[in-house]
Amino acid sequence: MTAFKPRVFSGVQPTGNLHLGNYLGAVSRWVPLQDQMETIFCVVDLHAITAGFPSSAELQGATREVTAAYIAAGIDPKKSIIFNQSQVREHAELAWIFNCVARMGWLNRMTQFKEKAGKNKENASVGLFAYPNLMAADILAYRATHVPVGDDQKQHLELTRDIATKFNYDFAENIKELGLGVPNPTPSPEVPDEIFFPLTEPMIAGPATRIMSLRDGTKKMSKSDPSDLSRINLTDDADAIAKKVKKAKTDPEPLPSEVDGLKERPEADNLVGIYAALAGQSKEEVLSEFGGQQFSAFKPALSDLAVTKLSPMTDEMRRLTAETSEIDAILQDGAEKASAIAEPVLKDVRRIIGFLEVR
Ligand code: TYM
């Protein structure tokens, strides 16, 4: 190999409802990438057990629902590999190896662990602590070069780069000796001239990298928020969407005409960002249309737009989940294609580390 093949990898956890943040921050942004490079989209069910085991019916239902959302959003199984993580053993194997590459200090700094573990850190699962190592394994089992995600995953992607860097550095000699390296695209005196894992580029861009709660513009829109009014779920019908937008928290001022005027106005900023992302516009463009108007005029326009954009997806998700065979066949095909990429990568990793091969 003379260079890393451009390859996208991303995923969503099958835990609870998919919401507008998942769609605008991640899945919708994957769609155009399918025509630009090889794309792999995973339903990360191994991650979904880190905060407690759902019932098997819940886990299976959520795995199919996330897959349906991918397809309804425009991910095409003919163009992209779509699969669920547990079906490709290499993820778990590489995650174990990365447990031995990553340092406790690195993981101790992860803000998402602190948020998710809350006050009772002693009672969090070891899997929740090691979660970012599994995420690094997801990406690097495919030597993926690009990862499109929302802003909340930034720190995990920095860790992925740290793990890749340490592996490349610690095993530089073996990588070279076995002829498994790729010329380092960013050479410098401190790093090896041949590396095995790419330093993955995060793709975090656009007006919707961090969609906030509809009830509190300072909190991220999240599956785990106890208030269902805080988020728009991809399974919400038109009435539910209209109700949630109507009840969304705002301030008493009209919308500003310039993006600068959204500073210190988190709720207004969030709703404008949502409108922009749904309409495929910039915030500037939205404000050039709605600047000076009251929320009483903007909110109905926003809810109409959300319904127009989301309801065909919701209908398609309903159709796909009503009958499991189509989704299961897509996941099976995807798992075979994903394994065909990850298996040889792990074979190389075992050789680089020096595990004795007896078969
Ligand atoms: P998860 O399942 O929490 O979220 C899936 C994707 O949705 C994005 N997202 C948001 N974007 C904007 N605003 C929000 N309020 C919002 N909430 C969620 C997330 O950034 C993410 O892109 N660890 C990952 C899943 C994962 C993964 C991977 C991602 C596992 N392995 C490898 C990329 C590559 C997660 O928990 O996502």
XYZ file of C-alpha atoms and ligand atoms in Angstrom:
396
model
C 0.000 0.000 0.000
C 1.422 3.371 -0.917
C -1.177 5.546 0.783
C -4.233 5.117 2.973
C -7.387 4.596 0.993
C -9.850 7.438 1.723
C -12.500 5.750 3.818
C -15.316 7.065 6.005
C -16.439 5.294 9.176
C -19.152 6.424 11.561
C -21.787 4.986 13.871
C -24.755 5.535 16.156
C -25.639 3.658 19.335
C -28.875 1.700 19.322
C -30.051 3.104 22.632
C -33.502 4.663 22.740
C -34.874 7.027 20.185
C -32.845 8.639 17.449
C -33.332 12.394 17.615
C -32.829 15.457 15.491
C -29.290 15.934 16.879
C -28.237 12.480 15.644
C -29.805 13.182 12.282
C -28.524 16.717 11.657
C -25.171 16.317 13.434
C -24.315 12.949 11.907
C -26.514 10.768 9.662
C -27.717 13.485 7.250
C -24.118 14.567 6.704
C -23.066 11.036 5.766
C -25.350 10.938 2.734
C -23.295 13.069 0.287
C -20.061 11.344 1.357
C -21.286 8.121 -0.242
C -20.481 9.585 -3.654
C -17.061 10.834 -2.617
C -15.326 7.869 -0.999
C -15.810 4.416 0.451
C -18.280 4.659 3.338
C -18.916 2.316 6.270
C -21.772 2.962 8.710
C -22.118 0.882 11.819
C -24.855 0.374 14.395
C -22.658 0.190 17.464
C -24.456 -2.394 19.579
C -21.377 -3.274 21.646
C -21.345 0.338 22.834
C -25.036 0.087 23.675
C -24.377 -2.284 26.603
C -21.835 -0.058 28.380
C -24.461 1.790 30.430
C -26.448 -1.332 31.376
C -27.938 -4.203 29.402
C -31.251 -3.452 27.713
C -33.625 -6.410 27.270
C -32.780 -8.506 24.206
C -36.030 -7.406 22.533
C -35.139 -3.751 23.135
C -31.606 -4.182 21.834
C -32.736 -5.990 18.697
C -35.544 -3.477 18.095
C -33.231 -0.488 18.527
C -30.578 -2.037 16.254
C -33.139 -2.470 13.487
C -34.562 0.993 14.116
C -31.188 2.718 13.755
C -30.543 0.723 10.577
C -33.941 1.800 9.257
C -33.108 5.423 10.090
C -29.845 5.183 8.133
C -31.661 3.871 5.081
C -34.602 6.274 5.389
C -32.149 9.182 5.661
C -30.574 8.200 2.347
C -27.773 5.786 3.194
C -27.849 3.387 0.281
C -26.788 -0.207 0.997
C -25.567 -0.444 -2.597
C -23.119 2.403 -2.000
C -22.254 1.976 1.685
C -21.509 -0.863 4.045
C -24.178 -0.953 6.767
C -23.773 -3.455 9.609
C -24.025 -3.977 13.355
C -20.800 -3.983 15.298
C -21.250 -7.217 17.272
C -21.284 -9.226 14.029
C -17.690 -8.366 13.183
C -15.480 -9.888 15.889
C -12.478 -7.752 14.994
C -13.953 -4.725 16.820
C -13.823 -6.460 20.197
C -10.395 -7.938 19.548
C -8.809 -4.652 18.515
C -10.521 -2.883 21.435
C -8.744 -5.281 23.813
C -5.406 -4.511 22.207
C -6.163 -0.790 22.496
C -7.008 -1.288 26.194
C -3.330 -2.131 26.443
C -2.188 0.806 24.280
C -4.265 3.614 25.844
C -3.190 4.965 29.227
C -5.438 5.309 32.273
C -4.607 9.026 32.364
C -5.946 9.515 28.831
C -9.259 7.880 29.646
C -9.516 9.668 32.971
C -9.721 12.909 31.025
C -12.754 11.867 28.942
C -15.575 14.278 29.738
C -18.264 11.973 28.368
C -17.320 9.263 30.867
C -17.568 11.788 33.689
C -20.994 12.924 32.464
C -22.323 9.418 31.944
C -20.891 7.900 35.109
C -22.148 10.835 37.174
C -21.499 10.839 40.901
C -21.339 7.084 41.217
C -18.127 6.445 39.285
C -17.262 3.350 41.329
C -20.404 1.662 40.080
C -19.903 2.454 36.358
C -19.020 -0.541 34.196
C -15.421 -1.032 33.090
C -16.887 -1.047 29.564
C -18.158 2.517 30.003
C -14.665 3.620 31.035
C -13.012 1.805 28.111
C -15.731 2.926 25.656
C -13.420 5.299 23.707
C -10.952 2.452 23.085
C -13.717 0.456 21.415
C -14.587 3.506 19.349
C -10.949 3.802 18.249
C -11.047 0.102 17.344
C -14.208 0.629 15.261
C -12.447 3.237 13.195
C -8.987 1.720 12.966
C -10.103 -1.853 12.210
C -10.890 -0.338 8.784
C -7.929 2.068 8.806
C -10.602 4.715 8.192
C -9.332 8.171 7.303
C -12.441 10.315 7.912
C -15.038 10.259 10.690
C -18.124 12.497 10.383
C -19.686 13.072 13.833
C -21.243 15.731 16.049
C -19.152 17.983 18.243
C -19.584 15.794 21.355
C -17.346 13.102 19.814
C -14.367 15.390 19.249
C -12.467 14.310 22.352
C -12.980 10.626 21.489
C -11.500 11.234 18.037
C -8.481 12.960 19.548
C -7.997 9.850 21.676
C -8.268 7.702 18.534
C -5.408 9.707 17.038
C -3.380 9.326 20.232
C -3.886 5.552 20.180
C -2.918 5.336 16.490
C 0.148 7.477 17.102
C 1.337 5.403 20.066
C 0.806 2.127 18.203
C 2.608 3.439 15.098
C 5.469 4.640 17.257
C 5.801 1.669 19.632
C 5.724 -0.870 16.799
C 7.554 1.206 14.177
C 10.350 -1.346 13.769
C 8.056 -4.346 13.338
C 5.771 -2.431 10.992
C 8.740 -1.638 8.761
C 10.357 -5.050 8.995
C 7.144 -6.829 8.052
C 6.601 -4.404 5.156
C 3.170 -3.429 6.504
C 3.674 0.329 6.705
C 2.336 3.175 4.643
C 4.518 6.249 4.076
C 3.635 8.734 6.796
C 1.722 11.532 5.045
C 2.856 14.042 7.687
C 6.527 13.186 8.274
C 8.513 14.893 11.012
C 11.707 13.968 12.878
C 9.796 12.569 15.899
C 7.428 10.221 14.086
C 8.171 7.070 12.097
C 8.390 7.439 8.316
C 6.114 4.421 7.888
C 2.929 3.965 9.854
C 0.231 1.313 10.106
C -2.789 3.253 11.358
C -3.873 6.547 9.762
C -4.403 9.630 11.907
C -8.115 9.905 11.326
C -9.569 13.282 10.369
C -12.663 14.310 12.324
C -15.361 15.841 10.102
C -17.290 18.171 12.387
C -18.801 21.036 10.415
C -21.966 22.897 9.468
C -24.684 24.658 11.467
C -25.731 21.539 13.419
C -22.625 20.097 15.080
C -24.247 20.591 18.462
C -28.040 20.700 18.560
C -29.264 21.794 21.967
C -32.273 20.773 24.073
C -35.509 22.527 23.117
C -36.118 23.147 26.831
C -32.690 24.529 27.701
C -30.356 26.029 25.105
C -27.311 25.347 27.258
C -27.832 21.556 27.346
C -27.172 19.171 24.453
C -30.199 17.482 22.859
C -29.864 13.944 24.150
C -31.555 10.554 24.221
C -31.120 10.421 27.966
C -32.908 13.710 28.805
C -35.932 12.716 30.931
C -38.123 15.306 29.175
C -39.379 14.137 25.778
C -40.196 17.795 25.010
C -36.447 18.480 24.972
C -35.927 16.646 21.670
C -37.540 15.864 18.339
C -37.410 12.113 17.802
C -37.208 10.695 14.306
C -40.309 8.682 15.146
C -42.378 11.757 16.134
C -45.448 12.492 14.003
C -46.365 15.932 12.644
C -48.487 16.838 15.684
C -45.735 15.936 18.128
C -43.177 17.956 16.154
C -45.477 21.011 16.003
C -46.176 20.772 19.740
C -42.504 20.490 20.664
C -41.468 23.433 18.462
C -44.332 25.524 19.864
C -43.254 24.745 23.431
C -39.540 25.256 22.706
C -37.972 27.749 25.089
C -37.153 31.169 23.597
C -36.443 34.703 24.765
C -38.686 37.756 24.299
C -36.567 39.526 21.624
C -37.216 39.263 17.878
C -34.639 37.379 15.809
C -31.524 39.409 14.980
C -30.507 40.193 11.410
C -26.868 39.189 11.939
C -25.326 35.974 13.313
C -23.444 38.063 15.911
C -26.789 38.930 17.473
C -27.282 35.246 18.398
C -24.456 35.394 20.937
C -25.729 35.055 24.514
C -29.054 33.858 23.095
C -28.599 30.059 23.195
C -32.223 29.132 22.460
C -32.512 31.497 19.484
C -29.143 30.327 18.193
C -30.242 26.696 18.469
C -33.546 27.152 16.613
C -31.862 29.134 13.850
C -29.196 26.419 13.581
C -31.875 23.728 13.320
C -33.705 25.662 10.629
C -30.463 26.235 8.710
C -29.463 22.572 8.835
C -32.918 21.349 7.786
C -33.091 23.862 4.929
C -29.496 23.261 3.815
C -28.717 26.945 4.423
C -26.291 28.921 6.551
C -27.450 30.774 9.675
C -26.772 34.039 7.801
C -29.227 33.030 5.089
C -31.890 32.122 7.647
C -31.473 35.457 9.417
C -31.611 37.391 6.163
C -35.103 35.947 5.782
C -36.315 35.985 9.398
C -34.236 38.769 11.034
C -36.513 41.206 12.888
C -39.367 38.694 13.132
C -40.870 37.367 16.356
C -40.704 33.713 17.371
C -44.467 33.593 16.868
C -43.740 33.900 13.128
C -40.515 31.858 13.037
C -41.726 28.833 15.006
C -44.548 27.823 12.623
C -42.115 28.112 9.683
C -39.639 25.924 11.566
C -42.191 23.290 12.460
C -43.524 23.173 8.871
C -39.989 22.721 7.577
C -39.236 20.006 10.146
C -42.409 18.107 9.260
C -41.738 18.409 5.516
C -38.196 17.103 5.924
C -38.762 14.460 8.573
C -42.136 12.895 7.825
C -41.088 11.035 4.634
C -38.235 9.585 6.687
C -40.501 8.627 9.548
C -42.867 6.880 7.100
C -40.008 4.971 5.497
C -38.659 3.936 8.910
C -42.107 2.644 9.830
C -42.292 0.635 6.615
C -38.843 -0.848 7.094
C -39.303 -1.794 10.745
C -42.744 -3.341 10.176
C -41.059 -6.324 8.608
C -37.596 -7.443 9.679
C -36.337 -9.488 6.719
C -35.231 -6.571 4.509
C -33.200 -4.905 7.265
C -31.707 -8.168 8.467
C -30.576 -9.042 4.936
C -28.911 -5.624 4.589
C -27.118 -6.069 7.921
C -25.973 -9.563 7.005
C -24.556 -8.442 3.696
C -22.911 -5.454 5.405
C -21.310 -7.651 8.081
C -19.752 -9.858 5.401
C -18.326 -6.862 3.553
C -17.082 -5.250 6.754
C -15.403 -8.492 7.860
C -13.649 -8.743 4.525
C -11.904 -5.435 5.317
C -11.328 -5.834 9.060
C -10.076 -9.453 9.068
C -6.856 -8.809 7.100
C -6.190 -5.655 9.154
C -6.355 -7.659 12.380
C -4.218 -10.410 10.879
C -1.543 -7.760 10.280
C -2.000 -6.316 13.779
C -1.407 -9.785 15.297
C 1.792 -10.164 13.281
C 2.974 -6.677 14.237
C 2.437 -7.393 17.928
C 4.015 -10.827 17.663
C 1.244 -13.231 18.641
C 2.390 -16.727 17.748
C 0.421 -18.056 14.808
C -0.176 -21.790 15.121
C -2.747 -22.340 12.371
P -24.236 8.616 19.680
O -25.011 7.381 19.410
O -24.329 9.254 21.034
O -24.600 9.720 18.621
C -24.549 9.443 17.225
C -24.094 10.660 16.452
O -24.974 11.764 16.720
C -24.214 12.900 17.108
N -25.006 13.685 18.073
C -25.271 14.993 17.932
N -24.941 15.878 16.979
C -25.390 17.146 17.135
N -26.146 17.549 18.192
C -26.503 16.690 19.175
N -27.250 17.084 20.192
C -26.061 15.339 19.077
N -26.231 14.225 19.844
C -25.574 13.232 19.220
C -22.962 12.326 17.762
O -21.905 13.259 17.765
C -22.693 11.136 16.864
O -21.985 11.539 15.707
N -19.550 7.140 20.415
C -20.527 7.411 19.395
C -20.818 6.237 18.491
C -19.619 5.590 17.891
C -18.848 6.080 16.814
C -17.845 5.116 16.590
C -18.930 7.237 16.032
C -19.063 4.411 18.276
N -18.001 4.128 17.479
C -16.867 5.294 15.590
C -17.963 7.393 15.023
C -16.969 6.446 14.807
C -21.818 7.806 20.076
O -22.052 7.525 21.210
O -22.710 8.389 19.285
